[in-house]
Structures are given as C-alpha cells and as structure tokens.
C-alpha cells in the first residue's frame, strides 16, 4: 500500500468518524435523524472496512470502539419475544440413546397421525401404528406401514460454560442485548455487550430486518488468568472461576469496566427472525450466522448417528482441558428444522436437543496437612490443606473433611496423594487417597484434643454428635464468627459492621467479645485508614439503633447452639424477657412449645457460663433491649424478589442460622422446603452440604448456587 493511499484512508476515516458522530447525536439526543438508518449503517460499515484494512489507522475515539448504548438502561427488564429455553440433560450413553428414541417415537406418532388425517380426508381408514387392531379381510381398509422416521443428522456442539444472552439486530444494527433471566424476561445489558470485541455492532449489508441471535458469553481462560494476575498484583483476592467472573463482568454498572475484562461470545441459535433467508437445517443456520461475521464456534460437527454423537461427547471429555475456554458438556441437536418444529418443546426445554453434562472433573494432589477450623458456635471442622490444584474451573487449596468420622471413613492421611473434585461443581471435595502412592507406614490423623486458639481449651465430642466443639466463649477462633453472626441481618442487624471491619477491630484489640461492640472508641476508629468522620458516625448510629432490636433477635445474636431464628422467637414470646430465660431450668425451657430437650439443655448451659453472664451484664449496661417484642420478620416489608421460587438450601451459610435462611427466603416471597424436587428453582450449597441434595439437583438439572450467587439471588431475584 502506498503512502498516498494511506493518507487518503486516514482522511476518510477522520471524515467518517465526524459524520457518524454527528448523525449519532441527531439520532440519539435530538430525535431528528437527517439520513435514513440504512445510510447511517453504510457509513459505519465503510469505517469498519477501512479500519480493518488499515489497523494501524484505528483511533481509540472511533465510534466503532466506543459504546453507543445508553448505560442508564442497563438491567432494565427485557421481554424475550421467543422464550430462551434451557436444555434437558443426559449423563451417560444410555440417556443419550433414550433421548434420541423418545424423539424418534414422538415423530413416528406425529407422522402417523398426520397420515391418518390425510387418508381420512380421502375416505381411507389407515391402521398405521396399530398393527394389532387390523382385522383380516376388512373391506375398504387400507393398511400402511408404521411411518419410518429418520432423525437425520445430529449437530454436536460444545456446551460453553458461561451465560446465555440474546442479541437483537434490527436492519443489521445491534439494538439490544439481554440476559436470559427466567427465560421469559431478562435484563438489558446492551451497553456492556457492545464492549465485546467479538460481537459486531453492525452486520454486513443484506442482514435480515430482525435477527435475534442467542449464544453464550464466556471469559476465555487467558483473560481469566490476566485478571487474576492483576488482582494478585494489587493484593486483591483472586476470582474463583471464569464463569462467575463472566457473570460479574456482565453485571457491571459501568460498561468501561466490562470492556477491560476480555469477555467473548459463541453464537449457537436464533430467536425471532424477520426477513431472513429460508434455512432448513440448524447447521445451515450456524453457517449463515458465521457468514454475518457473528462468532460461531469452530468445534461443531455433524454426526449421522447417535453413536457418532457419542464419539463427539467422548472427544469433548478428552479435550476439555486443551480448549482455551471452559465447557461443561456437549449439546446434541437434531439438524432438520422441520423435525425440530414438529418435536417442539416442553415448558422448560426443546425436545430436539439434549445436553450431555460432563462428570465433575477429578484431579490428584498432595494432602499436606489436616487442620481444624472453629466456627462461630465453636464447632471444630477438619479441613484438608492441599497442594493448589486447578480443578472444576478454579484453584483448590483447601477442602472440608466435615468431621472425625469422615476423615476415618475416607482414610485420608497427611502426606497422601488424594483425589479432589468439585461437588455439584461448586464445593471442593476430597474423595479419597491414591493408596498406590501412599508412603510406607504413613500414620493416621488423630483429631486434636485441644482447640488451635492460644487459650488451648479442650475440643469436646459429645455422645451422639459427629462434631467436636470448643466451648470457650472467648476463643478468638470463634469470636470473628460470633461477632459477624451478632451483627447479621437476622440478628442485631448492624449495618456498616461487615466481615472486614469485624476482622480489623478484632486484630486491633478493640473487640474481645460481642459486648465490646457497644463500647467502641470512635475517636480511634475515625483515624483508621478507610474511615472518616462520616463512616465512623454511620457505624455509631447503626450500633446505637441495634440496641432497640427485639429480644428474639438478641437471642439469635447470642449464638446459642441449636437455637435458631424461629426457636428464639418462641422462647422470647413464651418467657417474655431475658432474665426469665436466664433463670429458667432445663425443664421449664423444655416446656416451651417448639423447644426440645437438647435445645433446652443448650440454652441452660449457655447461661450457666460465667463468661457468658459477664457478657450479658455488659450488654444490659449498654442498654440493649432485654424485653420481648414483635417478630422481626413481621416488622419488615422486604421486596418480594423470590416470589414463585422454591429454593432448597443445603449446608450452612454465613450470617444465617438454618432457620434464618428459610425465614429470609420466605420473607421475600419464596418457598424453602427441605428436599429437592422437580419444582425446585435452585439449590444453594453452603458449608458441609448434603450430598444427596446435590446429586438430585444435578440429576434434575436444577441450578446449584454458591453463597455469593445466593446473596445476589435474594437481592435481585435473578438466577445466574
Ligand atoms: S442451545 C433452545 N447450545 O446451556 C436451546 N445452549 O443448560 C437453547 N449452552 O441456557 C440452548 N452451550 O446457556 C445451547 N451449544 C449450546 C450451548 C448452550 C451452552 C447453555 C445455554 C443454555 C444452557 C442450558
């Protein structure tokens, strides 16, 4: 290319940028377009072509690089004109074959019915599909064979582990992008999607009037590594896995943040289409999308049998770690669109496609040590300290071993090579040792008899209980958890006293038991880094307000073993004030409706402790409300974010008792039963989850959420 040509290109680029900016302004702000949309698009297309031919002349202020959507519409609801479906799952070859058989039989029935209808219109009675109903010699009866239906080709795609989105192009221009949401209504994420380099803002000339493209937004592994390297360099925590990071990146209020994350997209289907070409197969649809410069994954293949599709699945499994992005399975789709149409969908998923979910990934690593962590109620939980290993999409360094019996049953010993996987693809789990690699005479691990804290109090395992406990109320290992629990929403609800501040105040020696919250020295706090006049005053006001919380919440905050939100309320209602509860005998406590003997024992024992009584007296002196009052949940009208949802929780969630999490779900309009069924909207996994609930969720294809995703769900009602 000559310099003269370059100069001309540079001039024309400058001219086009100016023109496009001018018309964009007229279009968006003044609502008075001077040129037809098609002419405007032609200007943009010319600019894109020039910039592609002369990458060195690309300008960062070019409208092809800047966001054209108004960020103020971010997250506004978007109704999908064609619902965004989910997929049914197959977990083995048998289930894949069963899916294809079901589809074939359904098509046979549909075709037979149609043939019968056509024949009866012609006055002939057919017996197709009912061979036993035929009477020999029947006059006027024609017989047909059961229609032979071939499923035809199967399109085999990777199942990308990201977030489903829908892009709407009108006359070739990207006008809206939305998340899947609940399949019928999603959220507007146009401004964020426009920052993705792989998503064209404009399609080439001749694009349909309306084209909705569906696909998966994902974070390539390389981009994930770059982000984590940045986090580490800035001393910030690593992101857990690419999928969650992609979700967080798409949910940014500021599109310039999304732009820095390196998100990408694969397109795999279409929604509403008007004015497009007539296509007869899914594979032709993908080719068509590719022809429009939309990102279509190159790994897709067409298989002529279920066996060939199964081969693809096996290859996916073998190659899953060689790909530069994460997948969680394969998707098999019937290629012929006429058959897809005939098969239709259930309310949840199309019958013409099935997802093969890859089994949770397993890796081996070294088990360095087994340590014990002390929870907020003094529960001592053993956990494995592992040589960091990347498994199931994130690096695992620790995994809970639940309790003494589990360690014994798994027979894992420090120094073993162990097999690790993600349970429900979320919680790291140690499956067991690789015995062949066990060093000779490796000793078993013994549960420590002493709490790891400096007070070195005994760890006690009561009869009939699998867990060990440290009962020392000032155990610093417990303190952090107890204070966080005390300040949590379902307890004293102290805003501005989050995890980080609790940690800071403990480390600085400001707090050594919960009552110290009420004698904080704000003069000193004001001078701490990250605080100031205003934030110290806000904290002081929140702490002051918490003194008025009703007795039931104070009881929750005291963190008494076995006592939850509901039982705290029962106790507060029945006995009226804290002094009466403190003075009650085990028998009197057990007489309260809903309070069992174990709970009564635990409450009684709590108030027998001298240290606990000391703490209670300090709380009394601080002016906390020791008298009964109205239910804290009745007093609040929370946004009904979970209306119509059934959320099953398994395992402990930070900041909630088991009763409390159920109450929090109910208070937001949701249901929270104890078991997983096909009606379950999502399963939330906390610490020490039940394996059966996770297995069932996986079998039924129900989304499994971690704690952070649960918090987002109750805030927004959005499933990830
Ligand atoms: S097709 C109507 N194809 O998997 C068909 N989905 O578990 C809709 N997914 O919500 C989906 N890769 O987010 C399809 N190649 C692929 C996919 C894919 C990933 C996701 C998609 C969907 C979820 C269902």
JSON list of N, CA and C in Angstrom, two decimals, residues 42 111 135 211 250 258 297 304 334 366 378 513 560 582 645:
[
{"chain": "A", "resi": 42, "resn": "UNK", "atom": "N", "xyz": [-24.40, 2.38, 6.48]},
{"chain": "A", "resi": 42, "resn": "UNK", "atom": "CA", "xyz": [-23.40, 2.28, 5.40]},
{"chain": "A", "resi": 42, "resn": "UNK", "atom": "C", "xyz": [-22.13, 3.05, 5.79]},
{"chain": "A", "resi": 111, "resn": "UNK", "atom": "N", "xyz": [-46.18, -38.30, 12.66]},
{"chain": "A", "resi": 111, "resn": "UNK", "atom": "CA", "xyz": [-46.31, -38.59, 11.23]},
{"chain": "A", "resi": 111, "resn": "UNK", "atom": "C", "xyz": [-47.47, -39.54, 10.97]},
{"chain": "A", "resi": 135, "resn": "UNK", "atom": "N", "xyz": [-58.11, -56.19, 11.32]},
{"chain": "A", "resi": 135, "resn": "UNK", "atom": "CA", "xyz": [-58.90, -57.42, 11.17]},
{"chain": "A", "resi": 135, "resn": "UNK", "atom": "C", "xyz": [-58.73, -57.90, 9.74]},
{"chain": "A", "resi": 211, "resn": "UNK", "atom": "N", "xyz": [-33.10, -9.90, 13.48]},
{"chain": "A", "resi": 211, "resn": "UNK", "atom": "CA", "xyz": [-32.37, -11.15, 13.73]},
{"chain": "A", "resi": 211, "resn": "UNK", "atom": "C", "xyz": [-31.99, -11.19, 15.20]},
{"chain": "A", "resi": 250, "resn": "UNK", "atom": "N", "xyz": [-20.43, -9.01, 33.30]},
{"chain": "A", "resi": 250, "resn": "UNK", "atom": "CA", "xyz": [-21.60, -8.57, 32.51]},
{"chain": "A", "resi": 250, "resn": "UNK", "atom": "C", "xyz": [-22.53, -7.72, 33.35]},
{"chain": "A", "resi": 258, "resn": "UNK", "atom": "N", "xyz": [-16.60, -3.47, 32.12]},
{"chain": "A", "resi": 258, "resn": "UNK", "atom": "CA", "xyz": [-16.83, -4.70, 31.34]},
{"chain": "A", "resi": 258, "resn": "UNK", "atom": "C", "xyz": [-15.80, -4.78, 30.21]},
{"chain": "A", "resi": 297, "resn": "UNK", "atom": "N", "xyz": [-18.72, -21.14, 16.96]},
{"chain": "A", "resi": 297, "resn": "UNK", "atom": "CA", "xyz": [-17.62, -21.99, 17.41]},
{"chain": "A", "resi": 297, "resn": "UNK", "atom": "C", "xyz": [-17.18, -22.99, 16.33]},
{"chain": "A", "resi": 304, "resn": "UNK", "atom": "N", "xyz": [-23.89, -38.52, 11.95]},
{"chain": "A", "resi": 304, "resn": "UNK", "atom": "CA", "xyz": [-25.01, -39.16, 11.25]},
{"chain": "A", "resi": 304, "resn": "UNK", "atom": "C", "xyz": [-25.68, -40.24, 12.09]},
{"chain": "A", "resi": 334, "resn": "UNK", "atom": "N", "xyz": [-30.96, -32.01, 16.91]},
{"chain": "A", "resi": 334, "resn": "UNK", "atom": "CA", "xyz": [-31.42, -32.57, 15.63]},
{"chain": "A", "resi": 334, "resn": "UNK", "atom": "C", "xyz": [-31.27, -31.48, 14.58]},
{"chain": "A", "resi": 366, "resn": "UNK", "atom": "N", "xyz": [-1.47, -33.36, 46.42]},
{"chain": "A", "resi": 366, "resn": "UNK", "atom": "CA", "xyz": [-0.88, -33.79, 47.70]},
{"chain": "A", "resi": 366, "resn": "UNK", "atom": "C", "xyz": [-1.71, -33.22, 48.87]},
{"chain": "A", "resi": 378, "resn": "UNK", "atom": "N", "xyz": [-18.37, -22.55, 67.85]},
{"chain": "A", "resi": 378, "resn": "UNK", "atom": "CA", "xyz": [-17.35, -23.38, 68.46]},
{"chain": "A", "resi": 378, "resn": "UNK", "atom": "C", "xyz": [-17.16, -24.73, 67.80]},
{"chain": "A", "resi": 513, "resn": "UNK", "atom": "N", "xyz": [-15.14, -9.53, 72.94]},
{"chain": "A", "resi": 513, "resn": "UNK", "atom": "CA", "xyz": [-16.39, -10.29, 72.94]},
{"chain": "A", "resi": 513, "resn": "UNK", "atom": "C", "xyz": [-17.50, -9.40, 72.38]},
{"chain": "A", "resi": 560, "resn": "UNK", "atom": "N", "xyz": [-26.48, -19.17, 70.52]},
{"chain": "A", "resi": 560, "resn": "UNK", "atom": "CA", "xyz": [-26.59, -20.35, 71.38]},
{"chain": "A", "resi": 560, "resn": "UNK", "atom": "C", "xyz": [-26.77, -21.59, 70.51]},
{"chain": "A", "resi": 582, "resn": "UNK", "atom": "N", "xyz": [-32.88, -16.62, 81.41]},
{"chain": "A", "resi": 582, "resn": "UNK", "atom": "CA", "xyz": [-31.63, -16.97, 82.10]},
{"chain": "A", "resi": 582, "resn": "UNK", "atom": "C", "xyz": [-31.90, -17.76, 83.37]},
{"chain": "A", "resi": 645, "resn": "UNK", "atom": "N", "xyz": [-40.58, -18.74, 43.62]},
{"chain": "A", "resi": 645, "resn": "UNK", "atom": "CA", "xyz": [-39.40, -19.59, 43.56]},
{"chain": "A", "resi": 645, "resn": "UNK", "atom": "C", "xyz": [-39.36, -20.56, 44.75]}
]
